[in-house]
Structure formats: C-alpha cells, structure tokens
Short mmCIF file of C-alpha atoms in Angstrom, two decimals:
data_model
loop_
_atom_site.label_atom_id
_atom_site.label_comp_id
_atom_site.label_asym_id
_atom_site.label_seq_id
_atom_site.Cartn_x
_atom_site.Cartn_y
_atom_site.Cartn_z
CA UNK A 1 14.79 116.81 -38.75
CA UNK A 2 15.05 117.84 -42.58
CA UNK A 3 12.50 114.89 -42.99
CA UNK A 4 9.71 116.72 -41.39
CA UNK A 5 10.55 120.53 -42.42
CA UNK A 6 11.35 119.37 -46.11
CA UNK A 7 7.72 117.65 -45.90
CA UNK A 8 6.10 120.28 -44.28
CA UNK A 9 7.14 123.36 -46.25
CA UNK A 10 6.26 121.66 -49.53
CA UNK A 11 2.33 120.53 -47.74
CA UNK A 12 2.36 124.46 -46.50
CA UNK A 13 3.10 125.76 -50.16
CA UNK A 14 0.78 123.23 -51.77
CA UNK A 15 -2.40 123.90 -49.11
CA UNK A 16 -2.13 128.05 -49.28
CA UNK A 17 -1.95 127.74 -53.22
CA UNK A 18 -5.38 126.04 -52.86
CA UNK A 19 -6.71 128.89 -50.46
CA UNK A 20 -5.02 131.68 -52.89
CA UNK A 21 -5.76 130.12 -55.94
CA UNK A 22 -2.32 129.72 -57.06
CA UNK A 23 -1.54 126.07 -57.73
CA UNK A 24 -0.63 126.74 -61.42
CA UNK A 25 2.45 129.08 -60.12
CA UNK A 26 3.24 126.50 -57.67
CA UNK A 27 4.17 124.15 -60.17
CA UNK A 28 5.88 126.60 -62.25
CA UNK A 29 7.49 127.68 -58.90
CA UNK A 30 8.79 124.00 -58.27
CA UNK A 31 10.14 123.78 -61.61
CA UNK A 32 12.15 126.60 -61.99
CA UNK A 33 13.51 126.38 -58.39
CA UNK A 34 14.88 122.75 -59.72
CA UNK A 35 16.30 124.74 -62.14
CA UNK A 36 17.77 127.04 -60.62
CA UNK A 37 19.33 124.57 -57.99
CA UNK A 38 21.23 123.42 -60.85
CA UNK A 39 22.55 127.35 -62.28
CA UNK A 40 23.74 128.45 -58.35
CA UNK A 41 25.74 125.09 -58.47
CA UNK A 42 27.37 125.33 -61.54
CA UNK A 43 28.76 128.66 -60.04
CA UNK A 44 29.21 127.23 -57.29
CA UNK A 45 31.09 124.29 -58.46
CA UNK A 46 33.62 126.99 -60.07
CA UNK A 47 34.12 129.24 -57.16
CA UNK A 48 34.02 125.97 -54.31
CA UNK A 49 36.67 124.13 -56.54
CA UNK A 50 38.98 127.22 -57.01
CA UNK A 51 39.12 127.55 -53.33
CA UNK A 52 39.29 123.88 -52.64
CA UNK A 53 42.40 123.64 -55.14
CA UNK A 54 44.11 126.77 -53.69
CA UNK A 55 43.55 125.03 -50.09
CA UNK A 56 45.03 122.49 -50.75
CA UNK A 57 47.98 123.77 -52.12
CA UNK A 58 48.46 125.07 -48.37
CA UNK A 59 47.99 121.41 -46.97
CA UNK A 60 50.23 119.77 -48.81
CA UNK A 61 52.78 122.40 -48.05
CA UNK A 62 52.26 121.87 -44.55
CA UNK A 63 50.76 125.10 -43.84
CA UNK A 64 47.74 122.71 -41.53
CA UNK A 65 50.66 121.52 -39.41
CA UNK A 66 52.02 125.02 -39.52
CA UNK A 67 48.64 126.52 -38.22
CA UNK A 68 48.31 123.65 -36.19
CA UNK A 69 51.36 124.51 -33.89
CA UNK A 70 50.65 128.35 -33.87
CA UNK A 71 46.97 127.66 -32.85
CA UNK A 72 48.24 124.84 -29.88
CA UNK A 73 48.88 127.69 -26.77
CA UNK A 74 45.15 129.19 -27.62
CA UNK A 75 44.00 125.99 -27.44
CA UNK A 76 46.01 124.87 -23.93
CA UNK A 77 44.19 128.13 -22.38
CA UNK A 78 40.89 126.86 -23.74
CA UNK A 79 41.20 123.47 -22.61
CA UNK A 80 43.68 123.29 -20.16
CA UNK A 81 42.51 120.08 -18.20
CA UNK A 82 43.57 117.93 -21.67
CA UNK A 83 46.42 116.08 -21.40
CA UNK A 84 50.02 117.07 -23.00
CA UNK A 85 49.98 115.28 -26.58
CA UNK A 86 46.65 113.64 -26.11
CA UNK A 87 45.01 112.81 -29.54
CA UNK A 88 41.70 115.17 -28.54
CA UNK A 89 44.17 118.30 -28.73
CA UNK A 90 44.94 117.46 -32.64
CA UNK A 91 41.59 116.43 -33.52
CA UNK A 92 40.53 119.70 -32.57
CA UNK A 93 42.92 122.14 -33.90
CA UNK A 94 42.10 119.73 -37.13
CA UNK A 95 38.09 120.94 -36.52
CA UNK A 96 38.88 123.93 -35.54
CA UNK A 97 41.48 125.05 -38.71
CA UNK A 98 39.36 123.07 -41.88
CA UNK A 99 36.15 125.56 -40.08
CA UNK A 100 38.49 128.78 -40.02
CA UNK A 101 39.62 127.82 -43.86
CA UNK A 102 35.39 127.47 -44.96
CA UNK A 103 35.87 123.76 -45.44
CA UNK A 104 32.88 122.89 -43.11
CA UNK A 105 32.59 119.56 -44.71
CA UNK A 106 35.90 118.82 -43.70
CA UNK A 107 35.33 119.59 -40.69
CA UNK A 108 32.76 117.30 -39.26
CA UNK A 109 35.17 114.14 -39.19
CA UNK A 110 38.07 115.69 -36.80
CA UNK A 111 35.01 117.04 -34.82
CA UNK A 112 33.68 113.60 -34.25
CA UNK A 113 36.68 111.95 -33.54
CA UNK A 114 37.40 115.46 -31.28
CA UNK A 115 34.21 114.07 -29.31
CA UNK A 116 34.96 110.44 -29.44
CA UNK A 117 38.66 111.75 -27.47
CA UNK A 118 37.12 113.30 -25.03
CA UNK A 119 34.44 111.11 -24.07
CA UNK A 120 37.34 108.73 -23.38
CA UNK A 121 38.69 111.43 -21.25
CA UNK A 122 35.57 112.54 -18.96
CA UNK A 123 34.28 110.34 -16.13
CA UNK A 124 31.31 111.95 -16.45
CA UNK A 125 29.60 109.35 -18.73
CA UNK A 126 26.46 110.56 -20.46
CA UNK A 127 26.97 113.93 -19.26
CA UNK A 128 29.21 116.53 -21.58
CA UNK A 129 31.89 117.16 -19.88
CA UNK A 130 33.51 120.73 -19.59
CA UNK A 131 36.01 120.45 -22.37
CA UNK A 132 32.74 119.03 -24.41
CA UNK A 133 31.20 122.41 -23.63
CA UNK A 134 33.88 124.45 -24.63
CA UNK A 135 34.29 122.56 -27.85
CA UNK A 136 30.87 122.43 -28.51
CA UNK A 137 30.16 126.13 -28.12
CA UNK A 138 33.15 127.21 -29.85
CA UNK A 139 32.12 125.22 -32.48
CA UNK A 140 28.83 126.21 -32.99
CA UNK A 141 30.06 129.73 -32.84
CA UNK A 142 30.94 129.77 -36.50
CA UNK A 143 34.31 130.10 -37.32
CA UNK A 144 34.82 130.56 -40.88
CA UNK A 145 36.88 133.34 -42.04
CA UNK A 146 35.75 133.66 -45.35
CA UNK A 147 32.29 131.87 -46.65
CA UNK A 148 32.97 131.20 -50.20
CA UNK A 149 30.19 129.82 -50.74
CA UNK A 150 28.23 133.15 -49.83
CA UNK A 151 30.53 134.35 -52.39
CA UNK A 152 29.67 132.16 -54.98
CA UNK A 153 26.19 132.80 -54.44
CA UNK A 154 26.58 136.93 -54.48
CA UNK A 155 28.17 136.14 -57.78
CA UNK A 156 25.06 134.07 -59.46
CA UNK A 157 23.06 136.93 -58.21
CA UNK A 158 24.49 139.75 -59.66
CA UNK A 159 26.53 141.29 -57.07
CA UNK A 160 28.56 144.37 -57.92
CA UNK A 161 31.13 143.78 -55.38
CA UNK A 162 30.50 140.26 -54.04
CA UNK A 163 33.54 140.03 -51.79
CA UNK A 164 32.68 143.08 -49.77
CA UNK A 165 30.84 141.31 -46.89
CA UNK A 166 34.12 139.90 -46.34
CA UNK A 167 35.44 142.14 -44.04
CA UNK A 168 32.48 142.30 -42.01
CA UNK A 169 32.48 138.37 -41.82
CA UNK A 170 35.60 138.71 -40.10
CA UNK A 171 34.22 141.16 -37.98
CA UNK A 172 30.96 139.44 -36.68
CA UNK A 173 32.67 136.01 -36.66
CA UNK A 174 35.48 137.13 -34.22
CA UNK A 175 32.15 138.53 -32.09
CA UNK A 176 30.46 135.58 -32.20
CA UNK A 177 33.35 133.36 -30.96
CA UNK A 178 34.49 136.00 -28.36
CA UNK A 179 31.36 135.42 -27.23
CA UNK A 180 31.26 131.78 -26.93
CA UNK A 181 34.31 131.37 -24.88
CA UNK A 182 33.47 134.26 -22.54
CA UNK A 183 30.32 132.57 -22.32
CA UNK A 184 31.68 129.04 -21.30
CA UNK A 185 34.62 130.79 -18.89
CA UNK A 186 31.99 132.52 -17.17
CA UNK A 187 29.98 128.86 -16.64
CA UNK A 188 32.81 127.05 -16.12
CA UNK A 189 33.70 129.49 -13.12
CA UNK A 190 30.27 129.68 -11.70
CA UNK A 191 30.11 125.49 -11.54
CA UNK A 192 33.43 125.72 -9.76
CA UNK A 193 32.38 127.59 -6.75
CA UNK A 194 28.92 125.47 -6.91
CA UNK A 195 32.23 122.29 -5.57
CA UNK B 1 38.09 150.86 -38.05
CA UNK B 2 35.54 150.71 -41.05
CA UNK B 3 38.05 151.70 -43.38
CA UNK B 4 39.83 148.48 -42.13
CA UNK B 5 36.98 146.82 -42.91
CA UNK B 6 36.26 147.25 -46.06
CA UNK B 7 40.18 146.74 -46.86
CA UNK B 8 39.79 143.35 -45.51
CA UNK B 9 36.85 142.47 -47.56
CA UNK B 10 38.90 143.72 -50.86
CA UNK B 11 42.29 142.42 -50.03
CA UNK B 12 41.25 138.84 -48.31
CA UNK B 13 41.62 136.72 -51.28
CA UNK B 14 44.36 138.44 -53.06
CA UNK B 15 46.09 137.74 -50.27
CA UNK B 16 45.36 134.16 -49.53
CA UNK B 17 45.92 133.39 -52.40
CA UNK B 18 49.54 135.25 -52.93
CA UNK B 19 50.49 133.49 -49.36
CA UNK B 20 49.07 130.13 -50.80
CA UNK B 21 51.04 130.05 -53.53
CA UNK B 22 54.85 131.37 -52.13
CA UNK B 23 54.27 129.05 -49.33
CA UNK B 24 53.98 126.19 -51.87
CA UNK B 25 57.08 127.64 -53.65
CA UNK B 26 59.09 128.00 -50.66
CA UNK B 27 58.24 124.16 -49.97
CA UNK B 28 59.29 123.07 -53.12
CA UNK B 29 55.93 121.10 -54.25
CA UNK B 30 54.31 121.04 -57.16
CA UNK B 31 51.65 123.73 -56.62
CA UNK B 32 49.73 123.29 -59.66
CA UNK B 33 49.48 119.88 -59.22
CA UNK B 34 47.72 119.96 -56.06
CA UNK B 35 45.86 122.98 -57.38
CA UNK B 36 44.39 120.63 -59.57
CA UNK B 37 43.92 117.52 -57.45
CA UNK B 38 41.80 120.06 -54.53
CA UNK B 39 39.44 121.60 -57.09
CA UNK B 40 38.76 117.91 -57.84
CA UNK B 41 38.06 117.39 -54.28
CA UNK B 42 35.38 121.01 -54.85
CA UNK B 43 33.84 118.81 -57.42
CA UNK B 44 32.81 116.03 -55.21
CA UNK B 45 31.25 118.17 -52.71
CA UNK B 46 29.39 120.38 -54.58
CA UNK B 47 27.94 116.99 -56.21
CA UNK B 48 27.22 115.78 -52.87
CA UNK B 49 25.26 118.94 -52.22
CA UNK B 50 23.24 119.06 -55.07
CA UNK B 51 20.46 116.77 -54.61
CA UNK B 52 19.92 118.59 -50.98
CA UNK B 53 19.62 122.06 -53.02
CA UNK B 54 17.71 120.80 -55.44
CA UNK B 55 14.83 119.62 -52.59
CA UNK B 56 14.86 122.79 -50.88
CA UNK B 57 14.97 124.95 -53.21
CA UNK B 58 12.17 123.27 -54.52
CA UNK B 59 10.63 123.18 -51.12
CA UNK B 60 11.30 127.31 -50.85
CA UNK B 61 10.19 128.03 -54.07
CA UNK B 62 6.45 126.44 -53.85
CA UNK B 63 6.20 128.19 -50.53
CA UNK B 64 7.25 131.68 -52.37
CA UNK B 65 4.89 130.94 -55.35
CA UNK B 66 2.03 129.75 -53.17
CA UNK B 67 2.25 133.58 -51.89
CA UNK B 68 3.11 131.82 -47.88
CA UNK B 69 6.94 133.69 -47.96
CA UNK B 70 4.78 137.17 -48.50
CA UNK B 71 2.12 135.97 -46.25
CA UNK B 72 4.38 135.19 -43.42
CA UNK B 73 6.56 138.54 -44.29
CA UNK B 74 3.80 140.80 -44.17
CA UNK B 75 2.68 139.27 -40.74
CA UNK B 76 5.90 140.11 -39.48
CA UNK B 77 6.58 143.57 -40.65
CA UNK B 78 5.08 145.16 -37.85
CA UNK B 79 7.39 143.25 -35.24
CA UNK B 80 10.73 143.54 -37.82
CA UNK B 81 10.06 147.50 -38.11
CA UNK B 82 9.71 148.09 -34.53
CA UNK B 83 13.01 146.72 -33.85
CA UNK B 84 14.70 147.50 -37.15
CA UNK B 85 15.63 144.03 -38.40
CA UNK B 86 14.41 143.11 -42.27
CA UNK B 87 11.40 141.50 -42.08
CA UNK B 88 12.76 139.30 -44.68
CA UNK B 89 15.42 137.91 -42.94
CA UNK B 90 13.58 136.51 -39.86
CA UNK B 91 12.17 133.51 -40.85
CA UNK B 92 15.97 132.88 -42.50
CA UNK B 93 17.53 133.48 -38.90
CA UNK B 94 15.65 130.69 -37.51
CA UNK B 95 15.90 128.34 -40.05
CA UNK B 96 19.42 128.84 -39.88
CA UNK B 97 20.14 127.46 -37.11
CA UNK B 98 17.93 124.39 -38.11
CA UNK B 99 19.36 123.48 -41.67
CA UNK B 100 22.16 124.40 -43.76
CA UNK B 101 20.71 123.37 -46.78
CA UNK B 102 17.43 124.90 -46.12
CA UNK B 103 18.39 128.15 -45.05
CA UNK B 104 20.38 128.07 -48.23
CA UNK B 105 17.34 128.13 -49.99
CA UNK B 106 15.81 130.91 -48.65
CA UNK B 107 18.58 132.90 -49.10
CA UNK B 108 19.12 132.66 -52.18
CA UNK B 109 15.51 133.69 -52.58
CA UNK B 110 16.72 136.60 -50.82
CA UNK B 111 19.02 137.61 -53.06
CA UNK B 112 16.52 137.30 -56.29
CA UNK B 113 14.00 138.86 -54.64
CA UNK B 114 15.79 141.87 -52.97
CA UNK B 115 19.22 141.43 -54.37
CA UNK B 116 22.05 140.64 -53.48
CA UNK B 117 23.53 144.37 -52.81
CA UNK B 118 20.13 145.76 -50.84
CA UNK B 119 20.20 146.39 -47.60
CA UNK B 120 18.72 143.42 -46.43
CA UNK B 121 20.99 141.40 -49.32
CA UNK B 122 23.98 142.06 -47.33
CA UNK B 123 22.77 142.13 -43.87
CA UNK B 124 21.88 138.09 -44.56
CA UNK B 125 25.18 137.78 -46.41
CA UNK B 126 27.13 138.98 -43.34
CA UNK B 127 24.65 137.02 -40.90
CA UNK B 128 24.80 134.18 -42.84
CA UNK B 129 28.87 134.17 -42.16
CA UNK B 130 29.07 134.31 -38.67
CA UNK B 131 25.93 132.14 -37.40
CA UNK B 132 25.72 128.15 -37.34
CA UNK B 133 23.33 125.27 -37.45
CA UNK B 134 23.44 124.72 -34.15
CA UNK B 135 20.69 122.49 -33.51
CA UNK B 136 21.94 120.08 -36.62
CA UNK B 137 25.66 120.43 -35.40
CA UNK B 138 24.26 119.69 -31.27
CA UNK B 139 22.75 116.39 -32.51
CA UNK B 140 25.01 114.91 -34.49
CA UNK B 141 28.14 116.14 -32.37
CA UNK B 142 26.63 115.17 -29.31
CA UNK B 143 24.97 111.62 -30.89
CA UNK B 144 28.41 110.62 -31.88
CA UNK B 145 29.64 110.43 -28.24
CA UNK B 146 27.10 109.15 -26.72
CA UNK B 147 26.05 112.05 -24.84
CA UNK B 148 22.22 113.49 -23.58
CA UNK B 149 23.23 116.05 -20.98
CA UNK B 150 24.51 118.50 -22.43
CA UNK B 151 24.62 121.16 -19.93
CA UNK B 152 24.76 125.09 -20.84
CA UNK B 153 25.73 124.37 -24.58
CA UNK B 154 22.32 125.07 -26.76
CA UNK B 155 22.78 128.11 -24.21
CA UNK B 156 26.32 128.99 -24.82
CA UNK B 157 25.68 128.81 -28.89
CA UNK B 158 22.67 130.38 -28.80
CA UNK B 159 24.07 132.98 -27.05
CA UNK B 160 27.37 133.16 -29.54
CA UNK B 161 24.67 133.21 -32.71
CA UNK B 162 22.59 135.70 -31.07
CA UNK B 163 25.73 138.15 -30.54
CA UNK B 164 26.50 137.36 -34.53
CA UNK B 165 23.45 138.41 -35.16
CA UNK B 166 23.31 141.85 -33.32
CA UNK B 167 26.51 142.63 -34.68
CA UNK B 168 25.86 142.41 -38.36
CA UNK B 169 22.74 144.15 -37.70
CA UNK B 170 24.91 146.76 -36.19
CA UNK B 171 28.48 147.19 -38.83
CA UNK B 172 25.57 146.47 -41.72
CA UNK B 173 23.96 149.66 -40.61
CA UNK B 174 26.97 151.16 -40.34
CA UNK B 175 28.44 150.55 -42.96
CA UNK B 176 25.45 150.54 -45.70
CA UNK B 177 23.10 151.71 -43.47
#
C-alpha cells in the first residue's frame, strides 16, 4: 500500500509546486525533511533504547511470565471457546503484553503465530473465525500504555512537559479497547441467536 | 478524575522504572547487564526504521513545501470548525490508520508547525496513542492465516479507533481546552 501513497504524495507535492510556482522550496523541502528524519531519530534512538533496556530488565526477571499468568482469566473470558493450555492462549497474552509495554515491533511475531493457532483451531477455513475477531479487534484497538515514541518525538520538538499526554493515553486507550470487546460481545451474541 | 490524570502522566515512568528495577533486584539478575543488552536491541529498531522515516518525511515535506498540506487544510477548515476537530489533524486521522510510518511524518510536521504543546499538538499526541493502523495490521494479520472473510472486524476496529478518537477530542478539551 505504502508503494502507491509514498509515490503519490511525492507526484502531488511535485505537480502543485508547478501550479504554485514553488519547485525551488520543494527541493529545499525534500532536503531538509531528509534531514530532519535523521535529528528525530537520533532522539529517538536515545529515548527507544532507554526504554528497550529498562524492558528488558523486566523480561529477564520474569515479569512477561508474571504478567502473563495475571492477564490468563481476562483472556479465558475473552476467548473462552480456546482450549485449556493450547499454544494460541500464550501467543496471545505474548501479543497482547509486548503491545501494552509499546514494543509494537515485538509484537507482530506472537500475533502471527496467535493467527497461525487459531486457524488450526477454526473449521471455518477461509472465514475468521470468532476468536479471530476478537483478537483481531482487540488488537487493532491499540493497546499501548505508554507511546514512547510520541515521547521521544515531544522531546525533539520542544515540549515543556512531554510526558503529560501520558495520562490521557491511558485514558483514551482503555476507551478504545472497552470499546472493541463490547463491540465483538455484542456481534458475537447477535450471530448466536442468527443458529 | 483529571487530577488523576495528570498524576498518571507525571508519575508513569518514575514508576516503571522504580518497579523495573526492584523486580530485577528481588530476582537476583544482573540488571545492568540486561539494561545494556535491551537498549542494544532499541538500536536495531530504530535503524530498521530509519530508511522508512527518511521516505516519508521526505514524501510529507515536498507536499508541505509545495503549499498542498495548507491547500488541503484550508479546504477543510470549514468542515473541522463546524464540528470542533483541528483542521490539522484530519488528514493525520486517516492516514493513521493507513501507515505508521507515514502518519509519523505528518505528525511530526504537526508538531513544527503548531508545536508540540498547542492545542492541536496534544490533541494528535493523545490520538496518536490510542488509535492503530488498522488497515496495515488487517492485511498482514489476516494474510498470514490465510484468511479473506473477515466478518465484522474492519467494523469492530473502526469502531474501537473511532471511540479513541472522540475521547481525546473530549479529555483534550478538558483538560487544555
């Protein structure tokens, strides 16, 4: 998808700076934006890496497998039709915990192998099943507690007070998610009277 | 309840990182060691991330200097006053759910352009946290397992992201408002 919209904003840019007159900026525009790039990830590389190292301080202390066993009754209500001990269950609270922490690249593997679990589970072949949904939705919620690198970037900016969106992070995120699973409950119940 | 708020946002990392580091104690590891080893780990993604900022915030700043970003705001004013959203931050709400990387780039624009503690600085900060890229995350998710019906979920997310989005509009206001 990037393929076209990368393409396509730079063609945009390029054909109103002919209308406007303003190809000379452009270029100065493309330049220091390169630039730039480079300054937001040097802070970035800071801030990322000082959370990264303090994170894993917590994994290798076992606080995933800690977090891990206090998130497993949530998850039993959320997905209740998944087997005792079945390899989708961990997979998910893996997803599910590296998203809470703000490791969203982390995050992707466990969700994969999440899906790859529960495909093996559903008989519904090419269709998602309803523990697909759930996941899915929850997922795409957002879950992330605390974005650092919003932080990092409120930093590079200037920000006077760069960790005071925190709080209302939390607040929206917890929103956001309530919404999700009411969401799915709700569709879930509606398909089972459909049977 | 806003007071709680704004506690959270000042005592978050303190305490994560207090808890972080008694936990480690009280397991006996060596904490600075893996300290060390996980901001390694920070290194390599921010690396991995780099050439995608570098295209897009390329590709946002030629739009910006081109004069499209004021063209586009300006056409959009109208709508964003009548129902009191920034007009900046529209054309960032739907690209967020498109692209990470992309949306990046426009808010960071954001931020240089209004700054990071306007109004509209924070309202895209705290939107920003609690929305997704769904339509990446739907594709690749859902390619993995082999699925193409995917029933109510572009609903369910949308639905999640659109809530998240209300409801920074709303404590943003509130709070700064």
């Amino acid at each position: 998808m990037l393929n076209y919209i990368w393409g396509g904003m730079i063609i945009i840019g390029m054909v109103t700076a002919a209308f406007t007159g303003r190809l000379p900026e452009v270029t100065n525009g493309a330049i220091e934006s390169a630039k730039e790039a480079v300054t937001v990830s040097v802070t970035m590389l800071g801030v990322l890496s000082m959370w990264t190292g303090m994170m894993r301080i917590g994994e290798d202390a076992g606080l995933m497998k800690l977090l891990t066993k206090k998130l497993m009754p949530l998850l039993k209500w959320l997905f209740p039709r998944i087997p005792e001990g079945h390899e989708a269950m961990r997979h998910i609270a893996a997803n599910f915990i590296a998203n809470f922490l703000g490791l969203g690249w982390a995050a992707t593997p466990p969700g994969l192998k999440a899906m790859e679990a529960l495909k093996r589970l559903s008989r519904d072949g090419e269709t998602a099943s309803r523990e697909m949904c759930m996941f899915m939705v929850i997922n795409m919620s957002s879950l992330q507690l605390v974005s650092v690198n919003l932080l990092a970037y409120r930093v590079q900016y200037g920000s006077h007070n760069p960790s005071e969106i925190i709080g209302p992070g939390i607040f929206t995120t917890l929103i956001s998610t309530a919404v999700s699973v009411i969401f799915v409950k709700l569709a879930e119940g509606r398909e089972k009277k459909k049977c | 309840m806003l007071k709680a708020v704004t506690f959270i946002s000042d005592m978050m990392i303190p305490l994560v990182f207090v808890y972080i580091i008694f936990y480690g104690y009280s397991k006996r590891i060596d904490i600075y060691d893996s300290f060390t080893k996980g901001a390694k780990d920070g290194f390599f993604v921010v690396l991995n991330i780099l050439p995608t900022m570098i295209g897009l915030m390329v590709a946002v700043g030629v739009l910006n200097a081109s004069g499209f970003t004021e063209l586009v705001t300006g056409l959009l004013k109208p709508i964003a006053q009548r129902i009191g959203y920034p007009a900046e931050a529209i054309p960032l709400t739907f690209m967020r759910l498109i692209s990470s990387s992309a949306s990046t780039g426009i808010l960071l624009d954001i931020f240089k352009s209004c700054g990071p503690d306007s109004f509209t600085g924070r309202f895209v900060s705290v939107m920003m946290s609690c929305t997704e890229t769904v339509f990446y995350t739907m594709s690749v998710y859902f390619m993995a397992a082999g699925i193409t019906k995917t029933r109510y979920t572009l609903w369910g997310a949308l639905a999640a992201n659109l809530a998240g989005i209300l409801a920074s509009l709303w404590i943003c206001s509130v709070i700064w408002g």
